[in-house]
mmCIF file of C-alpha atoms and ligand atoms in Angstrom:
data_model
loop_
_atom_site.group_PDB
_atom_site.id
_atom_site.type_symbol
_atom_site.label_atom_id
_atom_site.label_comp_id
_atom_site.label_asym_id
_atom_site.label_seq_id
_atom_site.Cartn_x
_atom_site.Cartn_y
_atom_site.Cartn_z
ATOM 1 C CA UNK P 41 78.553 -104.859 82.302
ATOM 2 C CA UNK P 42 78.637 -105.395 78.530
ATOM 3 C CA UNK P 43 80.201 -102.645 76.442
ATOM 4 C CA UNK P 44 79.246 -101.309 72.981
ATOM 5 C CA UNK P 45 81.548 -99.175 70.873
ATOM 6 C CA UNK P 46 80.096 -96.770 68.230
ATOM 7 C CA UNK P 47 81.803 -94.962 65.445
ATOM 8 C CA UNK P 48 80.850 -92.682 62.550
ATOM 9 C CA UNK P 49 82.921 -92.962 59.332
ATOM 10 C CA UNK P 50 83.022 -91.399 55.877
ATOM 11 C CA UNK P 51 81.431 -88.151 54.840
ATOM 12 C CA UNK P 52 79.280 -86.725 57.563
ATOM 13 C CA UNK P 53 75.595 -86.148 57.152
ATOM 14 C CA UNK P 54 72.661 -84.702 59.131
ATOM 15 C CA UNK P 55 71.170 -87.421 61.418
ATOM 16 C CA UNK P 56 74.433 -88.929 62.808
ATOM 17 C CA UNK P 57 73.892 -87.227 66.183
ATOM 18 C CA UNK P 58 70.337 -88.582 66.510
ATOM 19 C CA UNK P 59 71.749 -92.111 65.929
ATOM 20 C CA UNK P 60 74.430 -91.638 68.594
ATOM 21 C CA UNK P 61 71.924 -90.306 71.028
ATOM 22 C CA UNK P 62 69.596 -93.219 70.382
ATOM 23 C CA UNK P 63 72.320 -95.861 70.760
ATOM 24 C CA UNK P 64 73.376 -94.247 74.128
ATOM 25 C CA UNK P 65 69.828 -93.832 75.521
ATOM 26 C CA UNK P 66 68.603 -97.310 74.433
ATOM 27 C CA UNK P 67 71.953 -98.872 75.374
ATOM 28 C CA UNK P 68 71.958 -97.423 78.893
ATOM 29 C CA UNK P 69 68.331 -98.486 79.340
ATOM 30 C CA UNK P 70 69.442 -102.021 78.484
ATOM 31 C CA UNK P 71 72.376 -101.948 80.925
ATOM 32 C CA UNK P 72 75.229 -101.443 78.402
ATOM 33 C CA UNK P 73 78.174 -99.176 78.782
ATOM 34 C CA UNK P 74 78.707 -97.064 75.619
ATOM 35 C CA UNK P 75 82.069 -95.934 74.267
ATOM 36 C CA UNK P 76 82.441 -93.458 71.458
ATOM 37 C CA UNK P 77 85.272 -94.121 69.033
ATOM 38 C CA UNK P 78 86.573 -90.901 67.575
ATOM 39 C CA UNK P 79 86.925 -90.124 63.827
ATOM 40 C CA UNK P 80 85.773 -93.455 62.371
ATOM 41 C CA UNK P 81 88.172 -96.333 61.910
ATOM 42 C CA UNK P 82 91.039 -93.978 62.658
ATOM 43 C CA UNK P 83 89.967 -93.977 66.379
ATOM 44 C CA UNK P 84 89.922 -97.680 66.577
ATOM 45 C CA UNK P 85 93.425 -97.882 65.063
ATOM 46 C CA UNK P 86 94.662 -95.201 67.495
ATOM 47 C CA UNK P 87 92.539 -96.232 70.515
ATOM 48 C CA UNK P 88 91.061 -92.742 70.611
ATOM 49 C CA UNK P 89 87.749 -92.939 72.535
ATOM 50 C CA UNK P 90 85.372 -90.944 74.592
ATOM 51 C CA UNK P 91 82.836 -92.261 77.257
ATOM 52 C CA UNK P 92 79.245 -91.706 76.121
ATOM 53 C CA UNK P 93 76.896 -91.101 79.018
ATOM 54 C CA UNK P 94 73.544 -89.216 79.317
ATOM 55 C CA UNK P 95 75.379 -85.893 79.670
ATOM 56 C CA UNK P 96 77.472 -86.498 76.569
ATOM 57 C CA UNK P 97 74.418 -86.845 74.339
ATOM 58 C CA UNK P 98 72.234 -84.201 75.925
ATOM 59 C CA UNK P 99 71.121 -81.574 73.355
ATOM 60 C CA UNK P 100 72.709 -83.245 70.296
ATOM 61 C CA UNK P 101 69.460 -84.384 68.578
ATOM 62 C CA UNK P 102 69.082 -81.246 66.308
ATOM 63 C CA UNK P 103 72.869 -80.796 65.693
ATOM 64 C CA UNK P 104 74.279 -81.551 62.257
ATOM 65 C CA UNK P 105 77.557 -83.437 61.667
ATOM 66 C CA UNK P 106 78.748 -85.942 64.345
ATOM 67 C CA UNK P 107 80.042 -85.314 67.936
ATOM 68 C CA UNK P 108 82.359 -88.284 67.413
ATOM 69 C CA UNK P 109 84.090 -86.792 64.386
ATOM 70 C CA UNK P 110 84.715 -88.732 61.210
ATOM 71 C CA UNK P 111 87.387 -89.676 58.710
ATOM 72 C CA UNK P 112 87.847 -91.610 55.455
ATOM 73 C CA UNK P 113 90.500 -93.968 57.109
ATOM 74 C CA UNK P 114 90.537 -97.476 55.734
ATOM 75 C CA UNK P 115 92.259 -99.909 58.192
ATOM 76 C CA UNK P 116 92.792 -102.269 55.303
ATOM 77 C CA UNK P 117 94.995 -99.624 53.649
ATOM 78 C CA UNK P 118 97.095 -98.836 56.656
ATOM 79 C CA UNK P 119 100.214 -100.932 57.631
ATOM 80 C CA UNK P 120 99.050 -103.110 60.563
ATOM 81 C CA UNK P 121 95.682 -101.240 60.694
ATOM 82 C CA UNK P 122 93.454 -104.328 60.985
ATOM 83 C CA UNK P 123 95.631 -105.896 63.738
ATOM 84 C CA UNK P 124 95.491 -102.510 65.617
ATOM 85 C CA UNK P 125 91.646 -102.560 65.240
ATOM 86 C CA UNK P 126 91.416 -106.067 66.675
ATOM 87 C CA UNK P 127 93.903 -105.262 69.493
ATOM 88 C CA UNK P 128 92.041 -102.133 70.506
ATOM 89 C CA UNK P 129 88.712 -103.804 70.360
ATOM 90 C CA UNK P 130 90.000 -106.292 72.958
ATOM 91 C CA UNK P 131 91.851 -103.628 74.983
ATOM 92 C CA UNK P 132 88.704 -101.543 75.321
ATOM 93 C CA UNK P 133 86.762 -104.657 76.446
ATOM 94 C CA UNK P 134 84.084 -104.146 73.792
ATOM 95 C CA UNK P 135 81.495 -106.808 73.221
ATOM 96 C CA UNK P 136 80.040 -105.320 70.065
ATOM 97 C CA UNK P 137 80.751 -102.506 67.622
ATOM 98 C CA UNK P 138 78.030 -100.232 65.973
ATOM 99 C CA UNK P 139 79.467 -98.802 62.698
ATOM 100 C CA UNK P 140 77.574 -95.910 61.232
ATOM 101 C CA UNK P 141 78.576 -95.131 57.641
ATOM 102 C CA UNK P 142 78.185 -95.549 53.917
ATOM 103 C CA UNK P 143 79.470 -98.058 51.480
ATOM 104 C CA UNK P 144 83.078 -97.562 52.580
ATOM 105 C CA UNK P 145 82.727 -97.716 56.272
ATOM 106 C CA UNK P 146 80.245 -100.559 56.093
ATOM 107 C CA UNK P 147 82.477 -102.342 53.585
ATOM 108 C CA UNK P 148 85.154 -102.392 56.257
ATOM 109 C CA UNK P 149 82.563 -103.521 58.777
ATOM 110 C CA UNK P 150 81.689 -106.448 56.452
ATOM 111 C CA UNK P 151 85.307 -107.604 56.279
ATOM 112 C CA UNK P 152 85.775 -107.181 59.980
ATOM 113 C CA UNK P 153 82.717 -109.276 60.663
ATOM 114 C CA UNK P 154 84.217 -112.013 58.540
ATOM 115 C CA UNK P 155 87.305 -111.797 60.728
ATOM 116 C CA UNK P 156 85.218 -112.375 63.863
ATOM 117 C CA UNK P 157 84.545 -108.849 65.137
ATOM 118 C CA UNK P 158 80.888 -108.587 66.148
ATOM 119 C CA UNK P 159 79.608 -105.575 64.110
ATOM 120 C CA UNK P 160 76.210 -104.012 63.503
ATOM 121 C CA UNK P 161 75.965 -101.624 60.603
ATOM 122 C CA UNK P 162 73.806 -98.440 60.418
ATOM 123 C CA UNK P 163 73.500 -96.925 56.817
ATOM 124 C CA UNK P 164 74.033 -93.175 56.402
ATOM 125 C CA UNK P 165 74.725 -91.067 53.264
ATOM 126 C CA UNK P 166 73.166 -88.083 51.642
ATOM 127 C CA UNK P 167 73.720 -89.940 48.362
ATOM 128 C CA UNK P 168 71.026 -92.565 49.381
ATOM 129 C CA UNK P 169 72.924 -95.145 47.421
ATOM 130 C CA UNK P 170 73.066 -98.082 49.899
ATOM 131 C CA UNK P 171 71.096 -101.225 48.792
ATOM 132 C CA UNK P 172 68.470 -103.118 50.721
ATOM 133 C CA UNK P 173 67.190 -99.981 52.559
ATOM 134 C CA UNK P 174 64.509 -97.656 51.153
ATOM 135 C CA UNK P 175 66.364 -94.603 52.497
ATOM 136 C CA UNK P 176 69.498 -93.675 54.310
ATOM 137 C CA UNK P 177 69.341 -90.881 56.759
ATOM 138 C CA UNK P 178 70.946 -87.604 55.670
ATOM 139 C CA UNK P 179 69.290 -87.877 52.220
ATOM 140 C CA UNK P 180 66.099 -86.105 53.204
ATOM 141 C CA UNK P 181 67.924 -83.094 54.719
ATOM 142 C CA UNK P 182 70.211 -82.791 51.673
ATOM 143 C CA UNK P 183 67.209 -83.093 49.370
ATOM 144 C CA UNK P 184 65.376 -80.244 51.175
ATOM 145 C CA UNK P 185 68.481 -78.059 51.178
ATOM 146 C CA UNK P 186 68.989 -78.680 47.452
ATOM 147 C CA UNK P 187 65.331 -78.038 46.616
ATOM 148 C CA UNK P 188 65.439 -74.695 48.518
ATOM 149 C CA UNK P 189 68.545 -73.754 46.552
ATOM 150 C CA UNK P 190 66.843 -74.569 43.240
ATOM 151 C CA UNK P 191 63.921 -72.492 44.244
ATOM 152 C CA UNK P 192 66.297 -69.574 44.890
ATOM 153 C CA UNK P 193 67.955 -70.074 41.458
ATOM 154 C CA UNK P 194 64.619 -69.896 39.840
ATOM 155 C CA UNK P 195 63.856 -66.368 40.757
ATOM 156 C CA UNK P 196 67.283 -65.019 39.751
ATOM 157 C CA UNK P 197 67.217 -67.105 36.491
ATOM 158 C CA UNK P 198 63.793 -65.649 35.621
ATOM 159 C CA UNK P 199 64.755 -62.121 36.341
ATOM 160 C CA UNK P 200 67.926 -62.248 34.277
ATOM 161 C CA UNK P 201 66.631 -64.531 31.494
ATOM 162 C CA UNK P 202 69.518 -66.971 32.067
ATOM 163 C CA UNK P 203 70.270 -70.646 32.159
ATOM 164 C CA UNK P 204 71.138 -71.745 35.670
ATOM 165 C CA UNK P 205 73.155 -75.032 36.194
ATOM 166 C CA UNK P 206 73.003 -76.440 39.764
ATOM 167 C CA UNK P 207 75.642 -78.985 40.546
ATOM 168 C CA UNK P 208 74.583 -81.274 43.382
ATOM 169 C CA UNK P 209 76.271 -84.204 45.143
ATOM 170 C CA UNK P 210 75.960 -87.750 44.113
ATOM 171 C CA UNK P 211 79.002 -89.721 43.171
ATOM 172 C CA UNK P 212 77.552 -92.872 41.616
ATOM 173 C CA UNK P 213 73.781 -92.282 42.039
ATOM 174 C CA UNK P 214 71.703 -89.232 41.151
ATOM 175 C CA UNK P 215 69.042 -89.468 43.791
ATOM 176 C CA UNK P 216 69.586 -85.924 45.073
ATOM 177 C CA UNK P 217 69.571 -84.587 41.473
ATOM 178 C CA UNK P 218 66.374 -86.397 40.463
ATOM 179 C CA UNK P 219 64.331 -85.793 43.639
ATOM 180 C CA UNK P 220 65.482 -82.195 44.091
ATOM 181 C CA UNK P 221 65.042 -81.631 40.386
ATOM 182 C CA UNK P 222 61.411 -82.945 40.493
ATOM 183 C CA UNK P 223 60.688 -80.974 43.655
ATOM 184 C CA UNK P 224 62.353 -77.784 42.408
ATOM 185 C CA UNK P 225 60.870 -78.047 38.861
ATOM 186 C CA UNK P 226 64.033 -78.534 36.886
ATOM 187 C CA UNK P 227 63.938 -78.389 33.123
ATOM 188 C CA UNK P 228 66.717 -80.952 32.610
ATOM 189 C CA UNK P 229 68.254 -83.383 35.132
ATOM 190 C CA UNK P 230 71.565 -85.085 34.443
ATOM 191 C CA UNK P 231 72.714 -88.123 36.589
ATOM 192 C CA UNK P 232 75.557 -90.531 36.828
ATOM 193 C CA UNK P 233 73.407 -93.422 35.702
ATOM 194 C CA UNK P 234 72.899 -91.878 32.180
ATOM 195 C CA UNK P 235 75.634 -90.465 29.873
ATOM 196 C CA UNK P 236 75.064 -86.762 29.069
ATOM 197 C CA UNK P 237 74.031 -86.064 25.570
ATOM 198 C CA UNK P 238 74.845 -82.337 25.387
ATOM 199 C CA UNK P 239 73.191 -81.906 22.012
ATOM 200 C CA UNK P 240 69.914 -83.180 23.447
ATOM 201 C CA UNK P 241 70.296 -80.938 26.445
ATOM 202 C CA UNK P 242 70.672 -77.833 24.269
ATOM 203 C CA UNK P 243 67.713 -78.893 22.087
ATOM 204 C CA UNK P 244 65.537 -79.355 25.129
ATOM 205 C CA UNK P 245 66.470 -75.714 26.219
ATOM 206 C CA UNK P 246 65.817 -74.348 22.791
ATOM 207 C CA UNK P 247 62.437 -76.030 22.621
ATOM 208 C CA UNK P 248 61.541 -74.525 26.025
ATOM 209 C CA UNK P 249 62.638 -71.062 24.808
ATOM 210 C CA UNK P 250 60.665 -71.455 21.585
ATOM 211 C CA UNK P 251 57.479 -71.650 23.657
ATOM 212 C CA UNK P 252 58.175 -68.359 25.302
ATOM 213 C CA UNK P 253 60.333 -69.324 28.321
ATOM 214 C CA UNK P 254 63.272 -67.084 28.825
ATOM 215 C CA UNK P 255 65.087 -69.122 31.494
ATOM 216 C CA UNK P 256 65.938 -72.702 32.323
ATOM 217 C CA UNK P 257 67.135 -74.660 35.333
ATOM 218 C CA UNK P 258 69.521 -77.588 34.809
ATOM 219 C CA UNK P 259 70.358 -79.913 37.715
ATOM 220 C CA UNK P 260 73.423 -82.040 37.358
ATOM 221 C CA UNK P 261 74.895 -84.592 39.736
ATOM 222 C CA UNK P 262 78.626 -84.272 40.333
ATOM 223 C CA UNK P 263 79.216 -87.789 39.070
ATOM 224 C CA UNK P 264 77.418 -87.329 35.742
ATOM 225 C CA UNK P 265 79.592 -87.873 32.704
ATOM 226 C CA UNK P 266 79.593 -86.911 29.048
ATOM 227 C CA UNK P 267 78.858 -89.692 26.500
ATOM 228 C CA UNK P 268 82.588 -89.944 25.600
ATOM 229 C CA UNK P 269 84.086 -88.809 28.846
ATOM 230 C CA UNK P 270 85.052 -89.663 32.350
ATOM 231 C CA UNK P 271 84.355 -88.162 35.787
ATOM 232 C CA UNK P 272 85.274 -84.450 35.963
ATOM 233 C CA UNK P 273 87.452 -84.112 39.108
ATOM 234 C CA UNK P 274 88.977 -81.413 41.231
ATOM 235 C CA UNK P 275 92.154 -83.445 41.637
ATOM 236 C CA UNK P 276 93.297 -86.913 40.487
ATOM 237 C CA UNK P 277 94.496 -88.122 43.885
ATOM 238 C CA UNK P 278 92.603 -91.146 45.286
ATOM 239 C CA UNK P 279 91.496 -91.419 48.849
ATOM 240 C CA UNK P 280 91.987 -94.660 50.921
ATOM 241 C CA UNK P 281 88.837 -96.094 49.365
ATOM 242 C CA UNK P 282 89.946 -95.353 45.799
ATOM 243 C CA UNK P 283 87.668 -92.259 45.282
ATOM 244 C CA UNK P 284 88.650 -89.108 43.454
ATOM 245 C CA UNK P 285 87.378 -85.656 44.484
ATOM 246 C CA UNK P 286 84.504 -84.873 42.067
ATOM 247 C CA UNK P 287 83.454 -81.445 40.993
ATOM 248 C CA UNK P 288 83.419 -79.341 37.854
ATOM 249 C CA UNK P 289 80.800 -81.051 35.648
ATOM 250 C CA UNK P 290 78.481 -78.059 36.181
ATOM 251 C CA UNK P 291 81.123 -75.659 34.722
ATOM 252 C CA UNK P 292 81.702 -77.912 31.678
ATOM 253 C CA UNK P 293 77.953 -78.231 30.986
ATOM 254 C CA UNK P 294 77.420 -74.422 31.305
ATOM 255 C CA UNK P 295 80.153 -73.650 28.961
ATOM 256 C CA UNK P 296 78.816 -75.967 26.412
ATOM 257 C CA UNK P 297 75.236 -74.689 26.773
ATOM 258 C CA UNK P 298 76.317 -71.057 26.402
ATOM 259 C CA UNK P 299 78.450 -71.881 23.366
ATOM 260 C CA UNK P 300 75.768 -73.992 21.596
ATOM 261 C CA UNK P 301 72.601 -71.984 22.496
ATOM 262 C CA UNK P 302 73.952 -68.396 22.889
ATOM 263 C CA UNK P 303 71.982 -68.070 26.194
ATOM 264 C CA UNK P 304 73.820 -66.526 29.111
ATOM 265 C CA UNK P 305 74.599 -69.310 31.584
ATOM 266 C CA UNK P 306 75.651 -69.379 35.255
ATOM 267 C CA UNK P 307 76.737 -72.303 37.568
ATOM 268 C CA UNK P 308 76.156 -72.902 41.279
ATOM 269 C CA UNK P 309 77.962 -75.715 42.940
ATOM 270 C CA UNK P 310 76.025 -76.659 46.122
ATOM 271 C CA UNK P 311 78.827 -78.748 47.569
ATOM 272 C CA UNK P 312 78.986 -79.336 51.376
ATOM 273 C CA UNK P 313 76.045 -77.028 52.010
ATOM 274 C CA UNK P 314 74.088 -80.177 51.317
ATOM 275 C CA UNK P 315 75.872 -82.130 54.053
ATOM 276 C CA UNK P 316 75.783 -79.483 56.787
ATOM 277 C CA UNK P 317 73.175 -78.148 59.120
ATOM 278 C CA UNK P 318 70.364 -79.439 61.337
ATOM 279 C CA UNK P 319 68.738 -82.755 60.297
ATOM 280 C CA UNK P 320 65.118 -82.650 58.965
ATOM 281 C CA UNK P 321 62.401 -84.241 61.195
ATOM 282 C CA UNK P 322 62.433 -87.218 58.860
ATOM 283 C CA UNK P 323 66.151 -87.727 59.405
ATOM 284 C CA UNK P 324 65.909 -87.276 63.155
ATOM 285 C CA UNK P 325 63.145 -89.879 63.304
ATOM 286 C CA UNK P 326 64.887 -92.310 61.000
ATOM 287 C CA UNK P 327 68.247 -91.948 62.817
ATOM 288 C CA UNK P 328 66.540 -92.457 66.132
ATOM 289 C CA UNK P 329 64.730 -95.598 64.885
ATOM 290 C CA UNK P 330 67.979 -96.943 63.405
ATOM 291 C CA UNK P 331 69.869 -96.302 66.636
ATOM 292 C CA UNK P 332 67.357 -98.078 68.842
ATOM 293 C CA UNK P 333 67.182 -101.066 66.461
ATOM 294 C CA UNK P 334 70.966 -101.360 66.366
ATOM 295 C CA UNK P 335 71.111 -101.787 70.095
ATOM 296 C CA UNK P 336 68.296 -104.376 69.906
ATOM 297 C CA UNK P 337 70.427 -106.183 67.274
ATOM 298 C CA UNK P 338 73.472 -106.165 69.586
ATOM 299 C CA UNK P 339 71.219 -107.614 72.319
ATOM 300 C CA UNK P 340 70.013 -110.391 69.930
ATOM 301 C CA UNK P 341 73.610 -110.915 68.678
ATOM 302 C CA UNK P 342 72.556 -110.167 65.078
ATOM 303 C CA UNK P 343 76.122 -109.429 63.944
ATOM 304 C CA UNK P 344 77.109 -108.944 60.350
ATOM 305 C CA UNK P 345 73.821 -107.259 59.725
ATOM 306 C CA UNK P 346 72.651 -103.731 58.981
ATOM 307 C CA UNK P 347 69.511 -101.890 60.140
ATOM 308 C CA UNK P 348 67.355 -100.876 57.195
ATOM 309 C CA UNK P 349 64.064 -99.148 56.305
ATOM 310 C CA UNK P 350 61.593 -101.205 54.353
ATOM 311 C CA UNK P 351 58.306 -99.381 53.766
ATOM 312 C CA UNK P 352 57.678 -97.957 57.166
ATOM 313 C CA UNK P 353 59.275 -100.866 59.062
ATOM 314 C CA UNK P 354 62.805 -101.003 60.540
ATOM 315 C CA UNK P 355 64.286 -104.380 59.656
ATOM 316 C CA UNK P 356 67.801 -105.880 59.534
ATOM 317 C CA UNK P 357 69.525 -107.094 56.413
ATOM 318 C CA UNK P 358 72.798 -108.762 55.503
ATOM 319 C CA UNK P 359 75.455 -106.076 55.568
ATOM 320 C CA UNK P 360 77.495 -107.635 52.767
ATOM 321 C CA UNK P 361 74.507 -107.621 50.497
ATOM 322 C CA UNK P 362 73.667 -104.046 51.377
ATOM 323 C CA UNK P 363 77.166 -102.743 50.441
ATOM 324 C CA UNK P 364 77.938 -105.195 47.616
ATOM 325 C CA UNK P 365 76.061 -103.254 44.935
ATOM 326 C CA UNK P 366 74.924 -99.586 45.012
ATOM 327 C CA UNK P 367 71.324 -98.606 44.771
ATOM 328 C CA UNK P 368 71.122 -96.413 41.663
ATOM 329 C CA UNK P 369 68.266 -94.221 40.540
ATOM 330 C CA UNK P 370 64.998 -95.917 39.802
ATOM 331 C CA UNK P 371 64.408 -95.324 36.080
ATOM 332 C CA UNK P 372 60.630 -95.107 36.632
ATOM 333 C CA UNK P 373 61.272 -92.105 38.805
ATOM 334 C CA UNK P 374 63.576 -90.603 36.142
ATOM 335 C CA UNK P 375 60.794 -91.053 33.540
ATOM 336 C CA UNK P 376 58.501 -89.014 35.788
ATOM 337 C CA UNK P 377 61.153 -86.299 35.968
ATOM 338 C CA UNK P 378 61.439 -86.340 32.153
ATOM 339 C CA UNK P 379 57.755 -85.484 31.741
ATOM 340 C CA UNK P 380 58.715 -81.925 32.910
ATOM 341 C CA UNK P 381 61.852 -81.527 30.799
ATOM 342 C CA UNK P 382 61.840 -78.706 28.239
HETATM 343 O O1 F6P E 2 79.523 -89.706 50.249
HETATM 344 C C1 F6P E 2 78.874 -88.491 50.335
HETATM 345 C C2 F6P E 2 79.523 -87.390 49.557
HETATM 346 O O2 F6P E 2 78.950 -86.195 49.973
HETATM 347 C C3 F6P E 2 79.455 -87.536 48.043
HETATM 348 O O3 F6P E 2 78.254 -87.137 47.460
HETATM 349 C C4 F6P E 2 80.635 -86.697 47.584
HETATM 350 O O4 F6P E 2 81.153 -87.112 46.344
HETATM 351 C C5 F6P E 2 81.633 -86.998 48.647
HETATM 352 O O5 F6P E 2 80.957 -87.319 49.826
HETATM 353 C C6 F6P E 2 82.534 -85.754 48.997
HETATM 354 O O6 F6P E 2 83.418 -86.137 49.922
HETATM 355 P P1 F6P E 2 84.462 -85.146 50.729
HETATM 356 O O7 F6P E 2 83.630 -84.368 51.767
HETATM 357 O O8 F6P E 2 85.379 -86.070 51.416
HETATM 358 O O9 F6P E 2 85.083 -84.217 49.675
#
């Protein structure tokens, strides 16, 4: 009986469990045995696995996070890591691997494919920044959470006549900031794709106040940078994929706004609230469709490819192309957001 391994790597997001469930259900229907690899690539290096049968995936559809656990382990940064991955792939008797992850996890999947490991990729990330797919699952849930938070900030901002800065996630791409900003009626939205001009931000706020408004909502993506600046980070240490821990741009913006406008300003960092919790219906459906398609791709030996959403169709694309360049915010969408600034 052919065997499929499945792993979830990188930052967790809502919708991972619907993918796992779909892979198991479709896989069993097709006569495969499914093995869960724990904690991303770490589990394949350490041969840490769990059998996935019907009982193992029962009831996981609405659960956030991943029952398999995750990590930001990069086998290419571990002494003998890639050899271990290959060795354990053989030892486990796997015929194919389904890797569920973002740019980092799928970047490793791309390299392993080139080394002869049959991998199918499934794109996840709340950042929605993978190319060649209209959406990644996880994004919709994070967007809804961020929108609800902005709604909540509105009422307290209005009551206290304050400026509220909401810092949302988004390392290289400001999709959450732009879409939650539009949905939540933000007065200024700052994203990694465009350098922050703090003078312009303050002028926009002042203009708004001059037409009688006594509060403003500013949404900033954690990866946004001042014109002459760099990422604002919590610590300088790099992870195994070369990323720093972002966070703090909201505080910097708020301090500048208060200093330059004289308006009382507060900051809320949404952080991992955006990654947690039950997946939205959209993410459950997308994750389910991705999982079923991934098994079909294994069946058709479409390795080195990634499932993707194009319009309302699930297709497969080249995994290397999907992870080679990030999908940044569509500037036409940002122009729409700008109509409501000030
Ligand atoms: O990749 C998704 C993401 O949530 C980014 O938006 C964020 O910068 C990063 O993960 C945070 O990672 P961690 O949970 O490892 O601190």
